[in-house]
PDB file of C-alpha atoms in Angstrom:
ATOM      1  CA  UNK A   1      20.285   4.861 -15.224  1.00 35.00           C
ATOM      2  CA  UNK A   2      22.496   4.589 -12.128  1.00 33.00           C
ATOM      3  CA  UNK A   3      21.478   6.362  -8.920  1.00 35.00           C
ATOM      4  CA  UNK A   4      23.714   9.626  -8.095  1.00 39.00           C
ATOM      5  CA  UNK A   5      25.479   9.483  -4.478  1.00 36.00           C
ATOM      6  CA  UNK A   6      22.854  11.818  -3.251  1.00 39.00           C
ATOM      7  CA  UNK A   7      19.665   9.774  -4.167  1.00 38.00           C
ATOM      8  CA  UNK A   8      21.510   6.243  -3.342  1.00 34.00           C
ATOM      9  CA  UNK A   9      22.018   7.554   0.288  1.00 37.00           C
ATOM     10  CA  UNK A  10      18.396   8.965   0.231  1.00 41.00           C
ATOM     11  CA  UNK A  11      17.026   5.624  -1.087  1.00 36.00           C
ATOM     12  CA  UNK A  12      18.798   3.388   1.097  1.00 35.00           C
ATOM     13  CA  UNK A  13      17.735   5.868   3.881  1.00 40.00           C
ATOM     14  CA  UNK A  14      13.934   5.287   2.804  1.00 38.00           C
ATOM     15  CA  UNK A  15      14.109   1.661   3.257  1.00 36.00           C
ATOM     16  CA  UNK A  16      15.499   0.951   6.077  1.00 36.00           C
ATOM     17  CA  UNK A  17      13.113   3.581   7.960  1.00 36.00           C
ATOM     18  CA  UNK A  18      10.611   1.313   9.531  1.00 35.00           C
ATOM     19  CA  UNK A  19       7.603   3.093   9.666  1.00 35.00           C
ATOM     20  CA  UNK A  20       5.453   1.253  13.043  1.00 37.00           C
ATOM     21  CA  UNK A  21       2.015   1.239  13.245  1.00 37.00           C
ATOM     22  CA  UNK A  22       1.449  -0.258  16.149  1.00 40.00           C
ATOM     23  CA  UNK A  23      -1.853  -1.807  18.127  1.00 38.00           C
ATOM     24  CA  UNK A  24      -2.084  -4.318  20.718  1.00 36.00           C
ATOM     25  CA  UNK A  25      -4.239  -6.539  22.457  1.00 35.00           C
ATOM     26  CA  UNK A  26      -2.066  -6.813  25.650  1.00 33.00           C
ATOM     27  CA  UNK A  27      -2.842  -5.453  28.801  1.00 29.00           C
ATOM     28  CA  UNK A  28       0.263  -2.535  28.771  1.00 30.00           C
ATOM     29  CA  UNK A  29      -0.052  -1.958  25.023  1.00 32.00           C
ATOM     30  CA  UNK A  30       3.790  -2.578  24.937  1.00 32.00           C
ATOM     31  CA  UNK A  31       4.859  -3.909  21.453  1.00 38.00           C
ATOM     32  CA  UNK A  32       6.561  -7.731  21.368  1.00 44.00           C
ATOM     33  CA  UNK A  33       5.536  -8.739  24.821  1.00 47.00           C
ATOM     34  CA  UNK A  34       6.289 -11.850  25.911  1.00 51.00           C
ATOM     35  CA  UNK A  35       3.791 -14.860  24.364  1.00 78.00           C
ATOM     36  CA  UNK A  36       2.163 -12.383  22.342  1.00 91.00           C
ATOM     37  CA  UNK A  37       1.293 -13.299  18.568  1.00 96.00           C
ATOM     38  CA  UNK A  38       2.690 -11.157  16.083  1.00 97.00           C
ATOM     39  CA  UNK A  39       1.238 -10.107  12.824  1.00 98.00           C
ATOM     40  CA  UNK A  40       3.075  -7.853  10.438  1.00 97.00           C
ATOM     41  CA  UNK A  41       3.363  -6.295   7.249  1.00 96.00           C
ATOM     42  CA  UNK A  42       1.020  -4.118   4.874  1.00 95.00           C
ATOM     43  CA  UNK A  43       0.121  -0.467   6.458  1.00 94.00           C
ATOM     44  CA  UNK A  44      -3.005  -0.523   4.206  1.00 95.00           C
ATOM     45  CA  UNK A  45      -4.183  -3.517   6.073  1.00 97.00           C
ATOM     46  CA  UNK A  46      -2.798  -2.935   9.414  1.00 96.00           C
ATOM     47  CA  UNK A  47      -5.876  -0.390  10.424  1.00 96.00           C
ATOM     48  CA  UNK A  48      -8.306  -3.607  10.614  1.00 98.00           C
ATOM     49  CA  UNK A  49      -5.653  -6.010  11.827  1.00 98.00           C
ATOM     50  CA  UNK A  50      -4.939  -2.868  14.906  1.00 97.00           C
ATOM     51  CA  UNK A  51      -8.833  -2.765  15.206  1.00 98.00           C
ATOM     52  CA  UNK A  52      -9.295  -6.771  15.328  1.00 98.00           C
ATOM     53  CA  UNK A  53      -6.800  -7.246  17.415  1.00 97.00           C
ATOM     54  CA  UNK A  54      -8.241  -4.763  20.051  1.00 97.00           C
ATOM     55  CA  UNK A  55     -11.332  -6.337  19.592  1.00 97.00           C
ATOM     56  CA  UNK A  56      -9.875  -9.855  20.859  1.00 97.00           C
ATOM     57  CA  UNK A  57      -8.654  -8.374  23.455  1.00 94.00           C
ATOM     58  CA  UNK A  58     -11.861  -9.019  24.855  1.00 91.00           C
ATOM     59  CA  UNK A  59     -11.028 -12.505  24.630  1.00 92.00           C
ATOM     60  CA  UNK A  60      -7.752 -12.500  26.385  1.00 94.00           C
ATOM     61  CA  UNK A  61      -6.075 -12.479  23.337  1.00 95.00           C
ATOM     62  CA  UNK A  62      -2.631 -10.914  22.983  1.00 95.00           C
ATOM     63  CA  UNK A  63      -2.106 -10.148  19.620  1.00 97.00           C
ATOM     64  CA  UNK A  64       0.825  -7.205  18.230  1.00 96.00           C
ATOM     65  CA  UNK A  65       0.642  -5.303  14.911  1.00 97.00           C
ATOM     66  CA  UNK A  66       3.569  -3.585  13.332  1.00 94.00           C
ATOM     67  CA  UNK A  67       4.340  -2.558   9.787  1.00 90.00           C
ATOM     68  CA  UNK A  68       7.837  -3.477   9.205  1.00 82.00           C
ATOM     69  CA  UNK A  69       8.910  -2.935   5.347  1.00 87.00           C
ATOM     70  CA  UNK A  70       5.467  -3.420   4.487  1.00 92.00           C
ATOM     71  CA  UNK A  71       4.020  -6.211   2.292  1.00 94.00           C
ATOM     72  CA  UNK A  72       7.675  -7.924   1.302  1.00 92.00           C
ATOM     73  CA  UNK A  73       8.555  -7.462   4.828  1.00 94.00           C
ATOM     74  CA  UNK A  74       5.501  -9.563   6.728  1.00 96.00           C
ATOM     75  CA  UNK A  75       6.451 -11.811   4.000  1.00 96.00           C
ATOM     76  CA  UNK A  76       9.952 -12.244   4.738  1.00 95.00           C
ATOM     77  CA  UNK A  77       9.228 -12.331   8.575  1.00 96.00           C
ATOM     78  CA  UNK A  78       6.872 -14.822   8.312  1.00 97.00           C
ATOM     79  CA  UNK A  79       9.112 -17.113   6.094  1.00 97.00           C
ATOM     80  CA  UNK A  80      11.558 -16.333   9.099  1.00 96.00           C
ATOM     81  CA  UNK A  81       9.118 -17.393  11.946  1.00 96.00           C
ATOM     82  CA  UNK A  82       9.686 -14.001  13.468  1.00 96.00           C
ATOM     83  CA  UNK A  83       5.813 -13.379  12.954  1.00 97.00           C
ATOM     84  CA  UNK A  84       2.568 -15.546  13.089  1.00 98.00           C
ATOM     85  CA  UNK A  85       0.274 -13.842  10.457  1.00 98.00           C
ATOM     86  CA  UNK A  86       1.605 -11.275   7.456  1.00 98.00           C
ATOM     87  CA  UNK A  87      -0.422  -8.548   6.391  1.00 98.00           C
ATOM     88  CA  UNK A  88      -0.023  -8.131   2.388  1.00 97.00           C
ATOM     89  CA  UNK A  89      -1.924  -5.733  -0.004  1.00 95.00           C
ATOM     90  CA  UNK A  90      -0.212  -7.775  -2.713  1.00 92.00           C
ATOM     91  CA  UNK A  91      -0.632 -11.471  -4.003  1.00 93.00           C
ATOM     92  CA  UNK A  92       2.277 -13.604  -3.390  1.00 93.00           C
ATOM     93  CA  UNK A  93       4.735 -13.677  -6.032  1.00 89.00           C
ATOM     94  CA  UNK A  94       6.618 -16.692  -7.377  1.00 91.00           C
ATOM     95  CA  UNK A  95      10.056 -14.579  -6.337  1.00 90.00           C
ATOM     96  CA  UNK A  96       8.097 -15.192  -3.071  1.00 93.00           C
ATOM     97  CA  UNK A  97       8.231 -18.981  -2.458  1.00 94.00           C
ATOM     98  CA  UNK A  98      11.646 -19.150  -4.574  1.00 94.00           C
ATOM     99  CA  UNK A  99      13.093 -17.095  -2.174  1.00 94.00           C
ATOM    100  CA  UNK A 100      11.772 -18.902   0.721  1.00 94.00           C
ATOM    101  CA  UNK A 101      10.673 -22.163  -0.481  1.00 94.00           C
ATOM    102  CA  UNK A 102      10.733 -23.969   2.854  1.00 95.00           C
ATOM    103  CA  UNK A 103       7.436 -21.939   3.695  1.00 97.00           C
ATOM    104  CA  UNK A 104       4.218 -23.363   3.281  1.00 97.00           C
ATOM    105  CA  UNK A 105       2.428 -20.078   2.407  1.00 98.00           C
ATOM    106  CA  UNK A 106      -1.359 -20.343   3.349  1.00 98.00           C
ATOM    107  CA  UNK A 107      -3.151 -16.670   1.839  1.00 98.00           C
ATOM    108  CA  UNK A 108      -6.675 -15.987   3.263  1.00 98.00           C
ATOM    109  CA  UNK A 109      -8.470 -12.625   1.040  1.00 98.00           C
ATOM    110  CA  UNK A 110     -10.014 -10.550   3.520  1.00 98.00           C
ATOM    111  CA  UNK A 111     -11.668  -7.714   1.491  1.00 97.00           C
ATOM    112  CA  UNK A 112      -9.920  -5.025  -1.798  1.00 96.00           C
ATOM    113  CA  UNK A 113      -8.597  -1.993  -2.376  1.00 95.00           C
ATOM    114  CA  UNK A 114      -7.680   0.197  -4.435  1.00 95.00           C
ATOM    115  CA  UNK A 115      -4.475   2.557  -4.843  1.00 96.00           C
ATOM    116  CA  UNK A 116      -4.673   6.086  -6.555  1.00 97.00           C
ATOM    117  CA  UNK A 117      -2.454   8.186  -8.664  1.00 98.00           C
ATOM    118  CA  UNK A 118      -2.899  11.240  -5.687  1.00 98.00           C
ATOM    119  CA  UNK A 119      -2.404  14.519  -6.482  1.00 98.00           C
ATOM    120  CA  UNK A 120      -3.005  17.948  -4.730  1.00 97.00           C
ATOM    121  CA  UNK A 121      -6.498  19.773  -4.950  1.00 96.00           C
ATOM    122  CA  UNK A 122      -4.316  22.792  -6.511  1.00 96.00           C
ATOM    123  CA  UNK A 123      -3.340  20.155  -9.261  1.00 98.00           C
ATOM    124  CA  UNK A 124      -7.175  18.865  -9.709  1.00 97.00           C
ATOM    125  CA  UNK A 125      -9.066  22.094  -9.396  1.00 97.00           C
ATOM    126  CA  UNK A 126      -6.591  23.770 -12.456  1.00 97.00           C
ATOM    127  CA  UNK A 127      -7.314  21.136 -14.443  1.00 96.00           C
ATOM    128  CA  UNK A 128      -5.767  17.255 -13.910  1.00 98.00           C
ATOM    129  CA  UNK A 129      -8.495  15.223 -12.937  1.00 97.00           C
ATOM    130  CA  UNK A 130      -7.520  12.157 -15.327  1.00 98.00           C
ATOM    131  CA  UNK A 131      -4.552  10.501 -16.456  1.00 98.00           C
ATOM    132  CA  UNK A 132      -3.425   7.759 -19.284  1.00 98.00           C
ATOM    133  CA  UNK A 133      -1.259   4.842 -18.057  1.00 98.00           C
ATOM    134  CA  UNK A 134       1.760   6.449 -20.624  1.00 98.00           C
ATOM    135  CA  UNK A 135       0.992   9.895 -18.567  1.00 98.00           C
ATOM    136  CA  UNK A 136       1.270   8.272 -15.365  1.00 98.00           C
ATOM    137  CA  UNK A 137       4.303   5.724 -17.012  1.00 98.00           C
ATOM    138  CA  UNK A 138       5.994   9.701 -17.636  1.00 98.00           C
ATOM    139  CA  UNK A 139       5.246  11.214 -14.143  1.00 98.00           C
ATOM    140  CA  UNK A 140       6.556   8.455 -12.488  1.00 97.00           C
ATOM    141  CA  UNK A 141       9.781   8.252 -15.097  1.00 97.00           C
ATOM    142  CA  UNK A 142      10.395  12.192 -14.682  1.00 97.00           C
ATOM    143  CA  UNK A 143      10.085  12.815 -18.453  1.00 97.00           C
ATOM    144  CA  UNK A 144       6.891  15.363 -17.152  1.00 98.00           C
ATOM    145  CA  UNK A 145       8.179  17.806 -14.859  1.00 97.00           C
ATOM    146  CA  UNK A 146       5.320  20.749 -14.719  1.00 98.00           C
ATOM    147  CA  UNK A 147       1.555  20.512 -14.383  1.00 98.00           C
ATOM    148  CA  UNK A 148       1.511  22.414 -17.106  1.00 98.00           C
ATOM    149  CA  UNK A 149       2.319  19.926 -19.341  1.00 98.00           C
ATOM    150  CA  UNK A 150      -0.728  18.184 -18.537  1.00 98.00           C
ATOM    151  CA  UNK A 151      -3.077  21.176 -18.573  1.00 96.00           C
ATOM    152  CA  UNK A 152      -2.539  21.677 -15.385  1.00 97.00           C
ATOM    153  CA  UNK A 153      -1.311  24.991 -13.324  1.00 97.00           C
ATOM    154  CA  UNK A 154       2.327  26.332 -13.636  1.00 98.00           C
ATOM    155  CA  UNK A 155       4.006  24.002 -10.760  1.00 98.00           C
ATOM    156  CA  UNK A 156       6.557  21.604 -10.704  1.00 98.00           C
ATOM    157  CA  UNK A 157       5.989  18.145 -10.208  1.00 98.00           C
ATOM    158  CA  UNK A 158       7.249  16.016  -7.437  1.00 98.00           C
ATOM    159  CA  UNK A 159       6.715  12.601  -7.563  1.00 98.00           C
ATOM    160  CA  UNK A 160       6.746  10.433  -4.571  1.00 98.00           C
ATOM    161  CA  UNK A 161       6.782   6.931  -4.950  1.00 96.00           C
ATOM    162  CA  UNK A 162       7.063   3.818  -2.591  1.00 92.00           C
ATOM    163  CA  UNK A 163       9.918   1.334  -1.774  1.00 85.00           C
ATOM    164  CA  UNK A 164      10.240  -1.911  -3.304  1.00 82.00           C
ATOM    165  CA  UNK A 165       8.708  -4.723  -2.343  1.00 80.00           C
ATOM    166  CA  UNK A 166       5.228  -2.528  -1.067  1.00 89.00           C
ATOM    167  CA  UNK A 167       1.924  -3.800  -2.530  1.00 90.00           C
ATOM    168  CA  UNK A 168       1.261  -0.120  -3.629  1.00 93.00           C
ATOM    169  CA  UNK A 169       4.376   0.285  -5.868  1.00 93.00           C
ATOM    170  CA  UNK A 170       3.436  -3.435  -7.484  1.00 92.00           C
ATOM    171  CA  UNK A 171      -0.302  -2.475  -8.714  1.00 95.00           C
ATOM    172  CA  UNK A 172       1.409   0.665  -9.974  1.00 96.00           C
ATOM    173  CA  UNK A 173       4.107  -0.816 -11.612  1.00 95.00           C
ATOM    174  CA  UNK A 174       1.914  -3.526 -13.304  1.00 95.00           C
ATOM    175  CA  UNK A 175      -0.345  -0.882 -14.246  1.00 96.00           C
ATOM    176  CA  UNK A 176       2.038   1.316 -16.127  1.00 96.00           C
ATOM    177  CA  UNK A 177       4.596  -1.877 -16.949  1.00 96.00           C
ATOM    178  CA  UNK A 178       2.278  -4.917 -17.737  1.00 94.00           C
ATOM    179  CA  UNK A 179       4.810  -8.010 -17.013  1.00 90.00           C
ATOM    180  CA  UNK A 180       7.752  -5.697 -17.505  1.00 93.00           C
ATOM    181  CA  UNK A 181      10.417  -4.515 -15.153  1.00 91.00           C
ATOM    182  CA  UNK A 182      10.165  -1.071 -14.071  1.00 92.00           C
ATOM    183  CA  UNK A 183      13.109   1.249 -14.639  1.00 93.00           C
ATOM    184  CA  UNK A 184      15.087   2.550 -11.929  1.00 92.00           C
ATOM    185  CA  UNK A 185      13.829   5.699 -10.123  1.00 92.00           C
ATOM    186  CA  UNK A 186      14.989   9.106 -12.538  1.00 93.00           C
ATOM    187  CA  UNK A 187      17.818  10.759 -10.805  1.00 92.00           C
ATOM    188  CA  UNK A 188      15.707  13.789  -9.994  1.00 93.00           C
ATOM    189  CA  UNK A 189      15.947  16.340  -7.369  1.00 94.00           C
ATOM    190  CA  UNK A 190      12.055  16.215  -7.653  1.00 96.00           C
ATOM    191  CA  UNK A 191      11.394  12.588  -6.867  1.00 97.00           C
ATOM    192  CA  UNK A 192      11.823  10.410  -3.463  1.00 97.00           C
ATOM    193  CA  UNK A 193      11.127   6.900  -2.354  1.00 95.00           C
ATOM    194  CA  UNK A 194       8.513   6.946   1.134  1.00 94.00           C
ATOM    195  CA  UNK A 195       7.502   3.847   2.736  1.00 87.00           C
ATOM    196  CA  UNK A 196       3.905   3.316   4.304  1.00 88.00           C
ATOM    197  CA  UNK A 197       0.588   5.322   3.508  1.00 92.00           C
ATOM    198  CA  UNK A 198       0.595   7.813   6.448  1.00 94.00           C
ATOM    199  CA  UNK A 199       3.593   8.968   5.441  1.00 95.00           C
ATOM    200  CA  UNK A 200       3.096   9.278   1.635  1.00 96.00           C
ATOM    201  CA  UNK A 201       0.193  11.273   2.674  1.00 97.00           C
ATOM    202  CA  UNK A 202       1.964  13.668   4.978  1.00 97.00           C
ATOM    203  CA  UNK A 203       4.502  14.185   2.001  1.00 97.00           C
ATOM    204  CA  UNK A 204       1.569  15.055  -0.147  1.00 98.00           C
ATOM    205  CA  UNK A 205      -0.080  17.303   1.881  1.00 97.00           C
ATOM    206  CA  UNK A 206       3.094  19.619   2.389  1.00 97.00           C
ATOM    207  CA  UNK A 207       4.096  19.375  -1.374  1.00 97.00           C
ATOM    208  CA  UNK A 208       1.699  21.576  -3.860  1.00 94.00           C
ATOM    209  CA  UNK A 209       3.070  19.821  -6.520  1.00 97.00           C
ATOM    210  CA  UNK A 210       3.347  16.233  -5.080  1.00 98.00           C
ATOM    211  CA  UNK A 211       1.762  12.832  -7.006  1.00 98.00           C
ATOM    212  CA  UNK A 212       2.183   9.698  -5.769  1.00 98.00           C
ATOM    213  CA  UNK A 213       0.480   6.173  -5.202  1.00 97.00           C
ATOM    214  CA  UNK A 214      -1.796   5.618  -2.072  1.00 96.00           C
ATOM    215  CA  UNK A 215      -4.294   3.500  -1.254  1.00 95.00           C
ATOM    216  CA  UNK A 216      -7.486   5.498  -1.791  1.00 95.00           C
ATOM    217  CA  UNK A 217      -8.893   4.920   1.630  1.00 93.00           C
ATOM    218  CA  UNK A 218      -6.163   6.948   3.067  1.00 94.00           C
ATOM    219  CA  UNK A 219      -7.250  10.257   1.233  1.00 95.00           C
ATOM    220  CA  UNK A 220     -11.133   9.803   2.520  1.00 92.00           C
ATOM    221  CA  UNK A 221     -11.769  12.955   4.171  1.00 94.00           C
ATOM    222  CA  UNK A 222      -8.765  14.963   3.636  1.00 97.00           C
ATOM    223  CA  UNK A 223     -10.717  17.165   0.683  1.00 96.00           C
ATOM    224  CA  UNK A 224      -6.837  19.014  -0.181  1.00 97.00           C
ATOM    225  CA  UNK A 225      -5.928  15.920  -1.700  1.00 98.00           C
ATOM    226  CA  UNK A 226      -7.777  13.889  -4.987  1.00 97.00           C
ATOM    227  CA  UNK A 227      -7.268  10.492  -6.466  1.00 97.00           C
ATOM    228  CA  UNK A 228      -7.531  11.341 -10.602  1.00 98.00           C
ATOM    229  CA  UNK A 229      -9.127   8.600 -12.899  1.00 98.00           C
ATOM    230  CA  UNK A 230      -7.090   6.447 -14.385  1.00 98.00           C
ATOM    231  CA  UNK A 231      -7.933   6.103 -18.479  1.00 97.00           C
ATOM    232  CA  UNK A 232     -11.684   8.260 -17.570  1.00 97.00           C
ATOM    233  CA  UNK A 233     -12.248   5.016 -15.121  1.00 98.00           C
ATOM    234  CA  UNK A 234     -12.612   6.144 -11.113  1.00 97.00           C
ATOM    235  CA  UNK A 235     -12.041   4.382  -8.052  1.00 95.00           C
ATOM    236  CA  UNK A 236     -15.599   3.463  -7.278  1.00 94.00           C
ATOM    237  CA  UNK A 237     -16.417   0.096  -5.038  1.00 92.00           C
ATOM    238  CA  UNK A 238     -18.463  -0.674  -8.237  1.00 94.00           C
ATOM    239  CA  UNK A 239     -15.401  -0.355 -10.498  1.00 95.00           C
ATOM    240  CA  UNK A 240     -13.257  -2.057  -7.826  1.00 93.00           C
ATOM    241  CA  UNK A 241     -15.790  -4.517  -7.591  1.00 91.00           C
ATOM    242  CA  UNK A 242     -15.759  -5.643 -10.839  1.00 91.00           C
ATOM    243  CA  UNK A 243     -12.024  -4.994 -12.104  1.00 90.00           C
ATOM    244  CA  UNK A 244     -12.847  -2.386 -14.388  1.00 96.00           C
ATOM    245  CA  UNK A 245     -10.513   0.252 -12.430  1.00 97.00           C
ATOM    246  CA  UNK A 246      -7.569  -0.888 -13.142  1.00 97.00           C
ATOM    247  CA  UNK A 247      -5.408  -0.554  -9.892  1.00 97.00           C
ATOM    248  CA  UNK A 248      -7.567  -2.701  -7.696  1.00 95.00           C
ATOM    249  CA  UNK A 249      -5.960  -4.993  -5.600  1.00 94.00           C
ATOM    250  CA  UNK A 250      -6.986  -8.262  -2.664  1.00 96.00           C
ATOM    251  CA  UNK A 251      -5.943  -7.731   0.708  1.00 97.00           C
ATOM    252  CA  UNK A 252      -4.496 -10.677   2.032  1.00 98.00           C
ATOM    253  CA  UNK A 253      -3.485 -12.063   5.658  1.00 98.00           C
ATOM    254  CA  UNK A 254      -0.988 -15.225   5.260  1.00 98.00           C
ATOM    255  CA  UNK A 255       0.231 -17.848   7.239  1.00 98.00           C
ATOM    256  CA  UNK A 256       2.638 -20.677   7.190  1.00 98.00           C
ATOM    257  CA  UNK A 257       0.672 -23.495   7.033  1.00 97.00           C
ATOM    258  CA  UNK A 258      -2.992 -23.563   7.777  1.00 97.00           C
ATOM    259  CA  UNK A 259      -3.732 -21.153  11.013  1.00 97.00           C
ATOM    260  CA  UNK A 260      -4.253 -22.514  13.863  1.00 96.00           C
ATOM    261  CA  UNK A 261      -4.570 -21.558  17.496  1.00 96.00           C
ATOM    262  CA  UNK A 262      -4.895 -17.617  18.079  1.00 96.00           C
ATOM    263  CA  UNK A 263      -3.820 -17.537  14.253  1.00 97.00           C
ATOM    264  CA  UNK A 264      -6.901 -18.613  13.645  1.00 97.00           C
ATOM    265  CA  UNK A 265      -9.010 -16.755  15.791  1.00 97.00           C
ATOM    266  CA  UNK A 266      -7.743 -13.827  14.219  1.00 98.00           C
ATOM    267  CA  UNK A 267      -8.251 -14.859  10.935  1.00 98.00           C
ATOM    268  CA  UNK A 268     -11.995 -16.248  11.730  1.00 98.00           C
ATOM    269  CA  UNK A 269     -13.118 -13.063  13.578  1.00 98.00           C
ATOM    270  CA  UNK A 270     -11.827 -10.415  10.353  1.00 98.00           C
ATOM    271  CA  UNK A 271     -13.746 -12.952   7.965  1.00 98.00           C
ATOM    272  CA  UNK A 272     -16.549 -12.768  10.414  1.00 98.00           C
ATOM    273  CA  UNK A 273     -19.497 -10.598  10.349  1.00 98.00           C
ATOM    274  CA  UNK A 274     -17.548  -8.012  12.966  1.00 98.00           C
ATOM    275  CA  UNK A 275     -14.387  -8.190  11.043  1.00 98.00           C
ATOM    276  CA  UNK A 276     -15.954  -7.220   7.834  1.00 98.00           C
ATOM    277  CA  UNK A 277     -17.387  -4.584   9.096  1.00 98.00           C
ATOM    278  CA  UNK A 278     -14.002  -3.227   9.898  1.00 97.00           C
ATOM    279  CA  UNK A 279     -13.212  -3.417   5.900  1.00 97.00           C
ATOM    280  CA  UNK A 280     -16.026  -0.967   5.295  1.00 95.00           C
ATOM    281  CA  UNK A 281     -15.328   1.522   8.319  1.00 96.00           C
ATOM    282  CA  UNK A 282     -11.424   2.084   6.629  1.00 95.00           C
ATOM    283  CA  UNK A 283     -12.765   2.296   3.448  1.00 93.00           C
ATOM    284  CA  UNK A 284     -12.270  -1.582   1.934  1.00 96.00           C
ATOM    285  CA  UNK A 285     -14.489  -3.673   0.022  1.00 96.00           C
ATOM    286  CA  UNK A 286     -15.635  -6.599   1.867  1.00 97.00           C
ATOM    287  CA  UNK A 287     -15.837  -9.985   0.280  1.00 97.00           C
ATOM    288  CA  UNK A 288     -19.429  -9.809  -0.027  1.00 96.00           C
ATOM    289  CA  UNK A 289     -19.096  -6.818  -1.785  1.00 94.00           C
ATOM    290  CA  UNK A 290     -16.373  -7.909  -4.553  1.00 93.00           C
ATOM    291  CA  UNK A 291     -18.263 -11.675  -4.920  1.00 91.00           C
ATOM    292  CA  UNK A 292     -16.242 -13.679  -2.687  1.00 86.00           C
TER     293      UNK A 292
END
């Protein structure tokens, strides 16, 4: 199905918005100054990489975080040697090193996650509180338009998903898909792409009838908000833990070639007791806990 005019401009809009998360480690707290390291990528694990590199500031480290185009894009920068470390809630992907295959991708696990099919409380309290992969294949494709249709209230649904190349759009994708390619977005009025997890949940929150993908850490406390379960199976960390949800994922920082340097400080203090600790306080599993 081809995009209309409308949603190609609002697509093409979407990604190129740059959502920036930004923490330093420097003394002014000014993004890209001069000799600082830069890590990028993944807004579900740039809250620990902000908080880390804070931490080593301590240390007279100088260390910047941003979330430019999420997972694909700390990928893509780091291939580039525009960044030092890349933040990625996704594994690498063979389209990965074929596209850059002069990089000598190093991937370190740090903790897991896992992403949610998010709805509103309205939604959950009048009835949705689980869905089947082919219901959330249907959602996603536009083919279910009301709540209603899912025993849910009388409200229509719109679906926000994420851009391409974010590590929350490939669990989903590979949950409802298996190894096939996904469709292209439904040429809805009720459906629009968002980029990182703040905003996805600022677009829930003002849409009664919203769904879309988040990691489940970002809905922790915000009780107007509810991640269903997936095929009767919730997001616990013993579920996550052991695989049994089914849209768990690793959380990854890469390098190009082995760290070294303040690369490696960074890397060494978030696999450290301190750093861990970090997983659990925004809602991760540490390594300890998933076995690693």
């Amino acid at each position: 199905m081809l995009f209309s005019k409308k949603r190609r401009l609002a697509y093409l809009a979407s990604t190129a918005l740059a959502f920036t998360f930004l923490a330093t480690a420097c003394a002014d707290s000014g993004g890209g100054a001069a000799g600082a390291m830069q890590v990028s990528g993944s807004t579900t694990v740039a809250p620990v990489a902000a908080d880390a590199a804070q931490a080593l500031k301590a240390d007279g480290l100088d260390i910047t975080v941003a979330t430019q185009g999420g997972s694909a894009g700390g990928i893509s920068q780091l291939a580039a040697g525009q960044i030092k470390i890349a933040m990625s809630s996704k594994p690498l992907a063979d389209e990965d090193k074929t596209a850059n295959p002069k990089a000598d991708f190093r991937t370190t696990q740090i903790g897991a996650d896992a992403v949610g099919v998010i709805v509103t409380k309205k939604v959950a309290d009048a009835g949705v509180k689980n869905l089947t992969a082919a219901q959330v294949r249907d959602l996603f494709e536009g083919k279910i338009t009301n709540w209603s249709e899912l025993g849910g209230p009388d409200l229509k649904v719109f679906v926000y998903d994420k851009e391409p190349g974010r590590g929350t759009r490939e669990v989903l994708d590979k949950y409802i898909y298996g190894d096939k390619k996904a469709p292209l977005p439904p040429d809805s009025d009720n459906f629009a792409i968002v980029g990182g997890n703040l905003e996805t949940r600022n677009k829930l929150k003002s849409t009664p009838g919203a769904v879309a993908p988040l990691s489940t850490s970002f809905v922790e406390g915000h009780d107007d908000l509810q991640a269903v379960t997936l095929d009767g199976i919730a997001p616990t960390p013993e579920n996550i833990a052991s695989g049994k949800y089914p849209m768990a994922r690793p959380l990854y920082l890469i390098t190009d070639g082995e760290p070294e340097g303040t690369s490696k400080k960074f890397i060494d203090y978030v696999l450290s007791a301190k750093g861990q600790s970090l997983m659990t306080k925004h809602g991760y599993l540490t390594l300890k806990q998933i076995g690693k």
